[in-house]
PDB file of C-alpha atoms and ligand atoms in Angstrom:
ATOM      1  CA  MET A  18       5.504  -7.990  23.252  1.00 91.00           C
ATOM      2  CA  THR A  19       3.978  -4.566  22.678  1.00 97.00           C
ATOM      3  CA  PRO A  20       3.183  -3.062  19.263  1.00 98.00           C
ATOM      4  CA  TYR A  21       4.832   0.364  18.799  1.00 98.00           C
ATOM      5  CA  LEU A  22       3.813   2.821  16.076  1.00 98.00           C
ATOM      6  CA  CYS A  23       6.435   5.191  14.614  1.00 98.00           C
ATOM      7  CA  THR A  24       4.830   8.648  14.351  1.00 97.00           C
ATOM      8  CA  ASN A  25       7.250   9.700  11.607  1.00 97.00           C
ATOM      9  CA  CYS A  26       6.258   7.004   9.079  1.00 97.00           C
ATOM     10  CA  GLY A  27       3.389   4.913  10.523  1.00 97.00           C
ATOM     11  CA  PHE A  28       5.261   1.583  10.691  1.00 98.00           C
ATOM     12  CA  TRP A  29       4.502  -0.814  13.581  1.00 98.00           C
ATOM     13  CA  GLN A  30       7.090  -2.938  15.377  1.00 97.00           C
ATOM     14  CA  CYS A  31       6.504  -5.523  18.130  1.00 97.00           C
ATOM     15  CA  TYR A  32       9.180  -5.191  20.780  1.00 96.00           C
ATOM     16  CA  PHE A  33       9.885  -5.814  24.464  1.00 96.00           C
ATOM     17  CA  ALA A  34      10.602  -2.115  25.115  1.00 97.00           C
ATOM     18  CA  VAL A  35      10.225   1.222  23.324  1.00 97.00           C
ATOM     19  CA  PRO A  36      12.314   0.778  20.133  1.00 97.00           C
ATOM     20  CA  LEU A  37      15.403   2.915  19.647  1.00 96.00           C
ATOM     21  CA  SER A  38      14.860   3.255  15.933  1.00 97.00           C
ATOM     22  CA  CYS A  39      12.484   2.518  13.051  1.00 98.00           C
ATOM     23  CA  PRO A  40      13.674   0.372  10.120  1.00 98.00           C
ATOM     24  CA  VAL A  41      11.415   2.154   7.589  1.00 98.00           C
ATOM     25  CA  CYS A  42      12.660   5.622   8.610  1.00 98.00           C
ATOM     26  CA  THR A  43      16.336   4.622   8.493  1.00 97.00           C
ATOM     27  CA  ASP A  44      15.919   2.801   5.150  1.00 97.00           C
ATOM     28  CA  PHE A  45      17.522   4.547   2.126  1.00 97.00           C
ATOM     29  CA  ARG A  46      14.098   5.516   0.734  1.00 96.00           C
ATOM     30  CA  HIS A  47      13.018   7.500   3.782  1.00 95.00           C
ATOM     31  CA  THR A  48      14.305  10.137   6.208  1.00 93.00           C
ATOM     32  CA  PRO A  49      14.556   9.866  10.022  1.00 94.00           C
ATOM     33  CA  PRO A  50      12.692  12.485  12.090  1.00 96.00           C
ATOM     34  CA  GLU A  51      14.765  15.581  12.846  1.00 95.00           C
ATOM     35  CA  ASP A  52      13.564  15.746  16.475  1.00 95.00           C
ATOM     36  CA  GLY A  53      14.134  12.071  17.302  1.00 97.00           C
ATOM     37  CA  PHE A  54      11.890   9.021  17.198  1.00 98.00           C
ATOM     38  CA  HIS A  55       8.483   8.963  18.895  1.00 98.00           C
ATOM     39  CA  PHE A  56       6.505   5.746  19.275  1.00 98.00           C
ATOM     40  CA  LEU A  57       2.863   5.222  20.273  1.00 98.00           C
ATOM     41  CA  THR A  58       1.392   2.165  21.970  1.00 98.00           C
ATOM     42  CA  PRO A  59      -2.085   1.122  20.703  1.00 97.00           C
ATOM     43  CA  ASP A  60      -3.772   3.043  23.565  1.00 97.00           C
ATOM     44  CA  LYS A  61      -1.846   6.213  22.723  1.00 97.00           C
ATOM     45  CA  ALA A  62      -2.603   5.797  19.013  1.00 97.00           C
ATOM     46  CA  ALA A  63      -6.318   5.449  19.875  1.00 97.00           C
ATOM     47  CA  ALA A  64      -6.161   8.757  21.745  1.00 97.00           C
ATOM     48  CA  GLU A  65      -4.395  10.605  18.916  1.00 96.00           C
ATOM     49  CA  THR A  66      -6.317   9.663  15.774  1.00 97.00           C
ATOM     50  CA  ARG A  67      -9.698   8.569  14.443  1.00 97.00           C
ATOM     51  CA  THR A  68     -10.419   6.203  11.570  1.00 98.00           C
ATOM     52  CA  LEU A  69     -12.511   7.641   8.753  1.00 98.00           C
ATOM     53  CA  TRP A  70     -14.043   5.751   5.854  1.00 98.00           C
ATOM     54  CA  THR A  71     -15.855   6.336   2.583  1.00 97.00           C
ATOM     55  CA  GLY A  72     -17.773   4.047   0.233  1.00 97.00           C
ATOM     56  CA  GLU A  73     -19.316   1.761   2.864  1.00 95.00           C
ATOM     57  CA  ASP A  74     -22.364   1.303   0.595  1.00 95.00           C
ATOM     58  CA  THR A  75     -20.175   0.298  -2.390  1.00 97.00           C
ATOM     59  CA  GLU A  76     -17.850  -2.630  -3.121  1.00 97.00           C
ATOM     60  CA  ILE A  77     -14.671  -0.672  -2.284  1.00 98.00           C
ATOM     61  CA  VAL A  78     -14.474   0.904   1.185  1.00 98.00           C
ATOM     62  CA  MET A  79     -11.515   3.236   1.790  1.00 98.00           C
ATOM     63  CA  LEU A  80     -10.257   3.700   5.363  1.00 98.00           C
ATOM     64  CA  SER A  81      -7.824   6.363   6.561  1.00 98.00           C
ATOM     65  CA  ASN A  82      -6.807   8.271   9.698  1.00 98.00           C
ATOM     66  CA  SER A  83      -7.533  11.826  10.811  1.00 97.00           C
ATOM     67  CA  PRO A  84      -5.269  13.322  11.885  1.00 97.00           C
ATOM     68  CA  ARG A  85      -2.873  11.429   9.654  1.00 96.00           C
ATOM     69  CA  ILE A  86      -0.144   9.405  11.393  1.00 94.00           C
ATOM     70  CA  GLY A  87       3.166   9.062   9.550  1.00 94.00           C
ATOM     71  CA  ILE A  88       2.915   8.985   5.749  1.00 95.00           C
ATOM     72  CA  GLY A  89      -0.813   8.237   5.993  1.00 94.00           C
ATOM     73  CA  PRO A  90      -1.597   5.239   3.767  1.00 96.00           C
ATOM     74  CA  ASN A  91      -5.188   4.190   3.043  1.00 97.00           C
ATOM     75  CA  GLY A  92      -6.635   0.734   3.601  1.00 98.00           C
ATOM     76  CA  TYR A  93      -9.094  -0.783   1.118  1.00 98.00           C
ATOM     77  CA  LEU A  94     -11.825  -3.292   1.960  1.00 98.00           C
ATOM     78  CA  LEU A  95     -12.929  -5.079  -1.212  1.00 98.00           C
ATOM     79  CA  ARG A  96     -16.342  -6.654  -0.744  1.00 97.00           C
ATOM     80  CA  HIS A  97     -16.314  -9.885  -2.726  1.00 96.00           C
ATOM     81  CA  PRO A  98     -18.954 -12.636  -2.824  1.00 94.00           C
ATOM     82  CA  GLU A  99     -16.291 -15.296  -2.168  1.00 95.00           C
ATOM     83  CA  GLY A 100     -14.954 -13.425   0.865  1.00 97.00           C
ATOM     84  CA  ASN A 101     -13.717  -9.908   1.488  1.00 98.00           C
ATOM     85  CA  VAL A 102     -10.159  -8.851   0.739  1.00 98.00           C
ATOM     86  CA  PHE A 103      -8.340  -6.106   2.623  1.00 98.00           C
ATOM     87  CA  PHE A 104      -5.402  -4.498   0.768  1.00 98.00           C
ATOM     88  CA  ASP A 105      -2.902  -1.990   2.204  1.00 98.00           C
ATOM     89  CA  GLY A 106      -3.640  -0.391   5.547  1.00 96.00           C
ATOM     90  CA  ALA A 107      -4.387   2.664   7.633  1.00 97.00           C
ATOM     91  CA  ALA A 108      -2.009   3.301  10.545  1.00 98.00           C
ATOM     92  CA  TYR A 109      -4.661   2.608  13.187  1.00 98.00           C
ATOM     93  CA  TYR A 110      -8.214   1.187  13.255  1.00 98.00           C
ATOM     94  CA  SER A 111     -10.571   2.543  15.896  1.00 97.00           C
ATOM     95  CA  PRO A 112     -13.218   0.232  17.430  1.00 97.00           C
ATOM     96  CA  ASP A 113     -15.969   1.718  15.232  1.00 97.00           C
ATOM     97  CA  ALA A 114     -13.895   0.999  12.095  1.00 98.00           C
ATOM     98  CA  LEU A 115     -13.332  -2.609  13.197  1.00 98.00           C
ATOM     99  CA  GLY A 116     -17.091  -2.829  13.867  1.00 98.00           C
ATOM    100  CA  LEU A 117     -17.818  -1.560  10.364  1.00 98.00           C
ATOM    101  CA  ILE A 118     -15.517  -4.183   8.812  1.00 98.00           C
ATOM    102  CA  ARG A 119     -17.212  -6.854  10.935  1.00 98.00           C
ATOM    103  CA  SER A 120     -20.678  -5.676   9.824  1.00 98.00           C
ATOM    104  CA  LEU A 121     -19.594  -5.861   6.175  1.00 98.00           C
ATOM    105  CA  GLY A 122     -18.533  -9.494   6.496  1.00 98.00           C
ATOM    106  CA  GLY A 123     -15.031  -9.362   7.997  1.00 98.00           C
ATOM    107  CA  ILE A 124     -11.874 -10.217   6.048  1.00 98.00           C
ATOM    108  CA  LYS A 125     -10.976 -13.493   4.300  1.00 98.00           C
ATOM    109  CA  TRP A 126      -7.685 -12.384   2.691  1.00 98.00           C
ATOM    110  CA  LEU A 127      -5.321  -9.700   4.002  1.00 98.00           C
ATOM    111  CA  ALA A 128      -2.496  -8.411   1.783  1.00 98.00           C
ATOM    112  CA  ALA A 129      -0.442  -5.269   1.197  1.00 98.00           C
ATOM    113  CA  SER A 130       1.588  -3.722  -1.595  1.00 98.00           C
ATOM    114  CA  HIS A 131       4.731  -2.984   0.425  1.00 98.00           C
ATOM    115  CA  PRO A 132       5.928  -2.063   3.959  1.00 98.00           C
ATOM    116  CA  HIS A 133       5.055   1.671   3.675  1.00 98.00           C
ATOM    117  CA  ALA A 134       1.405   0.588   3.440  1.00 98.00           C
ATOM    118  CA  TYR A 135       1.206  -2.225   5.997  1.00 98.00           C
ATOM    119  CA  GLY A 136      -0.450   0.132   8.478  1.00 97.00           C
ATOM    120  CA  ALA A 137      -1.912  -1.659  11.498  1.00 98.00           C
ATOM    121  CA  LEU A 138      -2.134  -4.942   9.616  1.00 98.00           C
ATOM    122  CA  TRP A 139      -1.553  -6.705  12.940  1.00 98.00           C
ATOM    123  CA  GLN A 140      -4.868  -5.276  14.273  1.00 98.00           C
ATOM    124  CA  LEU A 141      -6.833  -6.763  11.364  1.00 98.00           C
ATOM    125  CA  GLN A 142      -5.055 -10.100  11.787  1.00 98.00           C
ATOM    126  CA  GLU A 143      -5.878 -10.160  15.504  1.00 98.00           C
ATOM    127  CA  LYS A 144      -9.540  -9.218  14.985  1.00 98.00           C
ATOM    128  CA  PHE A 145     -10.566 -11.155  11.863  1.00 98.00           C
ATOM    129  CA  ALA A 146      -8.068 -14.060  11.556  1.00 98.00           C
ATOM    130  CA  PRO A 147      -7.772 -13.674   7.760  1.00 98.00           C
ATOM    131  CA  ILE A 148      -5.286 -15.501   5.525  1.00 98.00           C
ATOM    132  CA  VAL A 149      -2.317 -13.100   5.395  1.00 98.00           C
ATOM    133  CA  ALA A 150      -0.602 -13.152   1.987  1.00 98.00           C
ATOM    134  CA  ILE A 151       2.712 -11.280   1.598  1.00 98.00           C
ATOM    135  CA  GLN A 152       5.241 -11.507  -1.244  1.00 98.00           C
ATOM    136  CA  ALA A 153       8.099 -13.724  -0.097  1.00 98.00           C
ATOM    137  CA  GLN A 154      10.863 -11.157  -0.687  1.00 98.00           C
ATOM    138  CA  ASP A 155       9.312  -8.639   1.737  1.00 98.00           C
ATOM    139  CA  LEU A 156       8.923 -10.995   4.700  1.00 98.00           C
ATOM    140  CA  SER A 157      11.803  -9.328   6.570  1.00 98.00           C
ATOM    141  CA  TRP A 158       9.487  -6.319   7.138  1.00 98.00           C
ATOM    142  CA  THR A 159       6.627  -8.297   8.705  1.00 98.00           C
ATOM    143  CA  GLY A 160       7.716  -8.469  12.356  1.00 95.00           C
ATOM    144  CA  ALA A 161       4.436  -7.007  13.653  1.00 97.00           C
ATOM    145  CA  PHE A 162       2.287  -9.803  12.150  1.00 97.00           C
ATOM    146  CA  SER A 163       2.536 -13.343  10.753  1.00 98.00           C
ATOM    147  CA  THR A 164       2.239 -14.394   7.123  1.00 98.00           C
ATOM    148  CA  ALA A 165       0.304 -17.601   6.399  1.00 98.00           C
ATOM    149  CA  TRP A 166       0.697 -17.537   2.610  1.00 98.00           C
ATOM    150  CA  PRO A 167       4.031 -16.230   1.311  1.00 98.00           C
ATOM    151  CA  PHE A 168       3.588 -16.007  -2.462  1.00 98.00           C
ATOM    152  CA  ASP A 169       6.012 -15.670  -5.358  1.00 98.00           C
ATOM    153  CA  GLU A 170       5.057 -14.035  -8.667  1.00 98.00           C
ATOM    154  CA  SER A 171       1.253 -13.992  -8.336  1.00 98.00           C
ATOM    155  CA  LEU A 172      -1.644 -15.312  -6.278  1.00 98.00           C
ATOM    156  CA  GLU A 173      -5.300 -15.458  -7.355  1.00 98.00           C
ATOM    157  CA  LEU A 174      -7.409 -14.736  -4.245  1.00 97.00           C
ATOM    158  CA  ALA A 175     -10.705 -15.289  -6.082  1.00 95.00           C
ATOM    159  CA  PRO A 176     -11.567 -15.550  -9.786  1.00 94.00           C
ATOM    160  CA  GLY A 177     -10.279 -12.340 -11.429  1.00 95.00           C
ATOM    161  CA  LEU A 178      -8.863 -10.909  -8.205  1.00 97.00           C
ATOM    162  CA  THR A 179      -5.110 -11.339  -8.386  1.00 98.00           C
ATOM    163  CA  LEU A 180      -2.009 -10.232  -6.478  1.00 98.00           C
ATOM    164  CA  ILE A 181       0.911  -9.642  -8.861  1.00 98.00           C
ATOM    165  CA  ARG A 182       4.511  -8.970  -7.817  1.00 98.00           C
ATOM    166  CA  THR A 183       6.010  -5.980  -9.621  1.00 98.00           C
ATOM    167  CA  GLY A 184       9.214  -5.563  -7.592  1.00 98.00           C
ATOM    168  CA  GLY A 185      10.760  -2.110  -8.057  1.00 98.00           C
ATOM    169  CA  HIS A 186       9.882   0.235  -5.203  1.00 98.00           C
ATOM    170  CA  PHE A 187      10.474  -2.758  -2.866  1.00 98.00           C
ATOM    171  CA  ALA A 188      11.728  -6.197  -3.965  1.00 98.00           C
ATOM    172  CA  GLY A 189       8.363  -7.715  -3.103  1.00 98.00           C
ATOM    173  CA  HIS A 190       6.188  -4.761  -4.185  1.00 98.00           C
ATOM    174  CA  THR A 191       2.793  -6.113  -5.212  1.00 98.00           C
ATOM    175  CA  ILE A 192      -0.309  -4.811  -6.993  1.00 98.00           C
ATOM    176  CA  LEU A 193      -3.860  -6.172  -6.864  1.00 98.00           C
ATOM    177  CA  HIS A 194      -6.026  -6.347 -10.009  1.00 98.00           C
ATOM    178  CA  TRP A 195      -9.810  -6.719  -9.815  1.00 98.00           C
ATOM    179  CA  ALA A 196     -10.697  -7.595 -13.403  1.00 98.00           C
ATOM    180  CA  GLU A 197     -14.485  -7.446 -13.083  1.00 97.00           C
ATOM    181  CA  LYS A 198     -14.329  -3.939 -11.611  1.00 98.00           C
ATOM    182  CA  LYS A 199     -11.596  -2.749 -14.029  1.00 98.00           C
ATOM    183  CA  THR A 200      -9.722  -1.554 -10.962  1.00 98.00           C
ATOM    184  CA  LEU A 201      -6.032  -1.694 -10.101  1.00 98.00           C
ATOM    185  CA  PHE A 202      -4.694  -1.282  -6.558  1.00 98.00           C
ATOM    186  CA  ALA A 203      -1.246  -0.066  -7.525  1.00 98.00           C
ATOM    187  CA  GLY A 204       0.458   0.400  -4.158  1.00 98.00           C
ATOM    188  CA  ASP A 205       3.380   2.794  -4.628  1.00 98.00           C
ATOM    189  CA  MET A 206       4.130   1.786  -8.239  1.00 98.00           C
ATOM    190  CA  VAL A 207       2.746   5.168  -9.285  1.00 98.00           C
ATOM    191  CA  LYS A 208       1.873   8.374  -7.482  1.00 98.00           C
ATOM    192  CA  PHE A 209      -0.858  10.806  -8.516  1.00 97.00           C
ATOM    193  CA  HIS A 210      -0.332  14.556  -8.366  1.00 96.00           C
ATOM    194  CA  GLY A 211      -3.958  15.713  -8.497  1.00 91.00           C
ATOM    195  CA  THR A 212      -5.768  13.928 -11.330  1.00 87.00           C
ATOM    196  CA  SER A 213      -3.662  15.271 -14.196  1.00 94.00           C
ATOM    197  CA  GLU A 214      -0.090  14.237 -13.336  1.00 97.00           C
ATOM    198  CA  ILE A 215       1.590  10.940 -12.455  1.00 98.00           C
ATOM    199  CA  SER A 216       5.041   9.817 -11.346  1.00 98.00           C
ATOM    200  CA  THR A 217       6.974   6.761 -10.157  1.00 98.00           C
ATOM    201  CA  HIS A 218       9.778   6.542  -7.615  1.00 98.00           C
ATOM    202  CA  LYS A 219      12.153   4.235  -5.776  1.00 98.00           C
ATOM    203  CA  GLY A 220      12.380   6.596  -2.785  1.00 97.00           C
ATOM    204  CA  PHE A 221       9.941   9.498  -2.499  1.00 96.00           C
ATOM    205  CA  ASN A 222      11.438  11.427   0.446  1.00 93.00           C
ATOM    206  CA  ARG A 223      14.916  11.255  -1.059  1.00 95.00           C
ATOM    207  CA  LYS A 224      13.749  11.792  -4.659  1.00 97.00           C
ATOM    208  CA  ILE A 225      15.355   8.560  -5.909  1.00 98.00           C
ATOM    209  CA  PRO A 226      14.118   7.485  -9.364  1.00 98.00           C
ATOM    210  CA  MET A 227      13.517   3.924 -10.581  1.00 98.00           C
ATOM    211  CA  SER A 228      16.145   2.136 -12.659  1.00 98.00           C
ATOM    212  CA  HIS A 229      15.317   1.318 -16.281  1.00 98.00           C
ATOM    213  CA  ALA A 230      15.154  -2.439 -15.627  1.00 98.00           C
ATOM    214  CA  GLU A 231      12.731  -1.844 -12.747  1.00 98.00           C
ATOM    215  CA  VAL A 232      10.500   0.325 -14.949  1.00 98.00           C
ATOM    216  CA  ARG A 233      10.544  -2.313 -17.707  1.00 98.00           C
ATOM    217  CA  ARG A 234       9.458  -4.917 -15.146  1.00 98.00           C
ATOM    218  CA  TYR A 235       6.602  -2.653 -13.977  1.00 98.00           C
ATOM    219  CA  ALA A 236       5.471  -2.347 -17.612  1.00 98.00           C
ATOM    220  CA  GLU A 237       5.575  -6.127 -18.111  1.00 98.00           C
ATOM    221  CA  ALA A 238       3.535  -6.666 -14.955  1.00 98.00           C
ATOM    222  CA  ILE A 239       0.645  -4.423 -16.047  1.00 98.00           C
ATOM    223  CA  GLN A 240       0.678  -4.508 -19.863  1.00 98.00           C
ATOM    224  CA  ASP A 241      -2.073  -7.134 -20.184  1.00 97.00           C
ATOM    225  CA  LEU A 242      -4.313  -5.747 -17.413  1.00 98.00           C
ATOM    226  CA  GLU A 243      -7.485  -3.847 -18.198  1.00 98.00           C
ATOM    227  CA  PHE A 244      -8.473  -1.051 -15.795  1.00 98.00           C
ATOM    228  CA  ASP A 245      -9.884   2.469 -15.748  1.00 98.00           C
ATOM    229  CA  THR A 246      -9.516   3.293 -12.040  1.00 98.00           C
ATOM    230  CA  VAL A 247      -6.364   3.147  -9.938  1.00 98.00           C
ATOM    231  CA  TYR A 248      -6.099   3.235  -6.152  1.00 98.00           C
ATOM    232  CA  THR A 249      -2.549   3.840  -4.938  1.00 98.00           C
ATOM    233  CA  SER A 250      -1.579   3.393  -1.279  1.00 96.00           C
ATOM    234  CA  PHE A 251      -2.447   7.072  -0.784  1.00 96.00           C
ATOM    235  CA  ASP A 252      -4.861   8.216  -3.467  1.00 94.00           C
ATOM    236  CA  ALA A 253      -7.238   7.284  -6.292  1.00 96.00           C
ATOM    237  CA  ALA A 254      -7.799   8.595  -9.815  1.00 96.00           C
ATOM    238  CA  PRO A 255      -9.291   7.649 -13.177  1.00 96.00           C
ATOM    239  CA  CYS A 256      -6.295   6.096 -14.943  1.00 97.00           C
ATOM    240  CA  THR A 257      -5.826   3.426 -17.631  1.00 97.00           C
ATOM    241  CA  CYS A 258      -3.063   0.972 -18.449  1.00 98.00           C
ATOM    242  CA  ALA A 259      -2.097   3.185 -21.423  1.00 97.00           C
ATOM    243  CA  ASP A 260      -1.722   6.200 -19.092  1.00 97.00           C
ATOM    244  CA  ILE A 261       0.758   4.325 -16.890  1.00 98.00           C
ATOM    245  CA  LEU A 262       2.615   2.766 -19.836  1.00 98.00           C
ATOM    246  CA  ARG A 263       3.060   6.284 -21.245  1.00 97.00           C
ATOM    247  CA  LEU A 264       4.766   7.322 -17.984  1.00 98.00           C
ATOM    248  CA  PHE A 265       7.024   4.270 -18.213  1.00 98.00           C
ATOM    249  CA  ASP A 266       7.884   5.070 -21.865  1.00 98.00           C
ATOM    250  CA  ARG A 267       8.913   8.567 -20.743  1.00 97.00           C
ATOM    251  CA  GLN A 268      11.045   7.032 -17.994  1.00 98.00           C
ATOM    252  CA  LEU A 269      12.781   4.726 -20.483  1.00 98.00           C
ATOM    253  CA  ALA A 270      13.386   7.416 -23.115  1.00 98.00           C
ATOM    254  CA  GLY A 271      16.228   9.103 -21.214  1.00 97.00           C
ATOM    255  CA  PRO A 272      18.102   9.220 -17.899  1.00 98.00           C
ATOM    256  CA  PRO A 273      16.144   8.056 -14.794  1.00 98.00           C
ATOM    257  CA  PHE A 274      14.125  10.938 -13.365  1.00 98.00           C
ATOM    258  CA  PHE A 275      12.013  11.720 -10.298  1.00 97.00           C
ATOM    259  CA  GLY A 276       8.892  13.820 -10.624  1.00 96.00           C
ATOM    260  CA  PRO A 277       5.536  14.025 -12.388  1.00 97.00           C
ATOM    261  CA  VAL A 278       4.572  14.038 -16.062  1.00 97.00           C
ATOM    262  CA  PRO A 279       1.103  14.722 -17.561  1.00 96.00           C
ATOM    263  CA  MET A 280      -1.147  11.655 -17.133  1.00 94.00           C
ATOM    264  CA  LYS A 281      -3.117  12.015 -20.366  1.00 87.00           C
ATOM    265  CA  GLU A 282      -1.786  12.433 -23.879  1.00 79.00           C
ATOM    266  CA  GLU A 283      -1.166  16.097 -24.641  1.00 70.00           C
ATOM    267  CA  GLN A 284      -3.782  17.489 -27.024  1.00 56.00           C
TER     268      GLN A 284
HETATM  269 ZN1   ZN B 327       9.338   5.116  11.006  1.00 81.78          ZN
HETATM  270 ZN1   ZN B 328       6.266   3.296  -0.581  1.00 81.78          ZN
END
């Protein structure tokens, strides 16, 4: 089987021939490419993009691709004394990026918020043999890798470092809270527009808002978490639980809507 990368969205499939279609692009949240599907093998992906990283001297290393492939999610290496965690994923990891991860202690746990941010999770599995933890309701999207630990509502990877299912954007959408660092890895539960505006969505490309019950469930999932920094699958910003709950209150105060609102309370 060969891994194939969809250049429109960045999703990998393992298949016996070049795929005819991409399940992420044809899903109701996304849009297929106007000029037809294009897929890259790992060798082609290596020739078309580089992996960049920041924060290698801190506890949170962010990896991304330049040029971007597909929707361009980031991967986050969390350096933890009980074993490193890797959450979400860049579309491709070059040999120097894999070498960096190796030099920083490899990966004990590998997890992701949802299929838009799996990236080349299969590469990290192949290289570092981590324990792959994916929420049970999203397993149908995991054809390019194998899950060792399907989890249900939550899974504590190390003391104070916890995967929590939020549902919503995807049935198995999951966030990761690092209590000691007051940091939330929020996946696609929220989106930042610069550092002053925030939004939430069911489908970004098609501008589909969240339902009220889904927003209420998001609020329940985060209401007891303390954090002052949020890393989404694509971005990072200073942001507290109150800032996100304010967005959810706005969502629940009227008809479902797509689009940003101010992140901080208006003066
Ligand atoms: Zn795609
Ligand atoms: Zn998404």
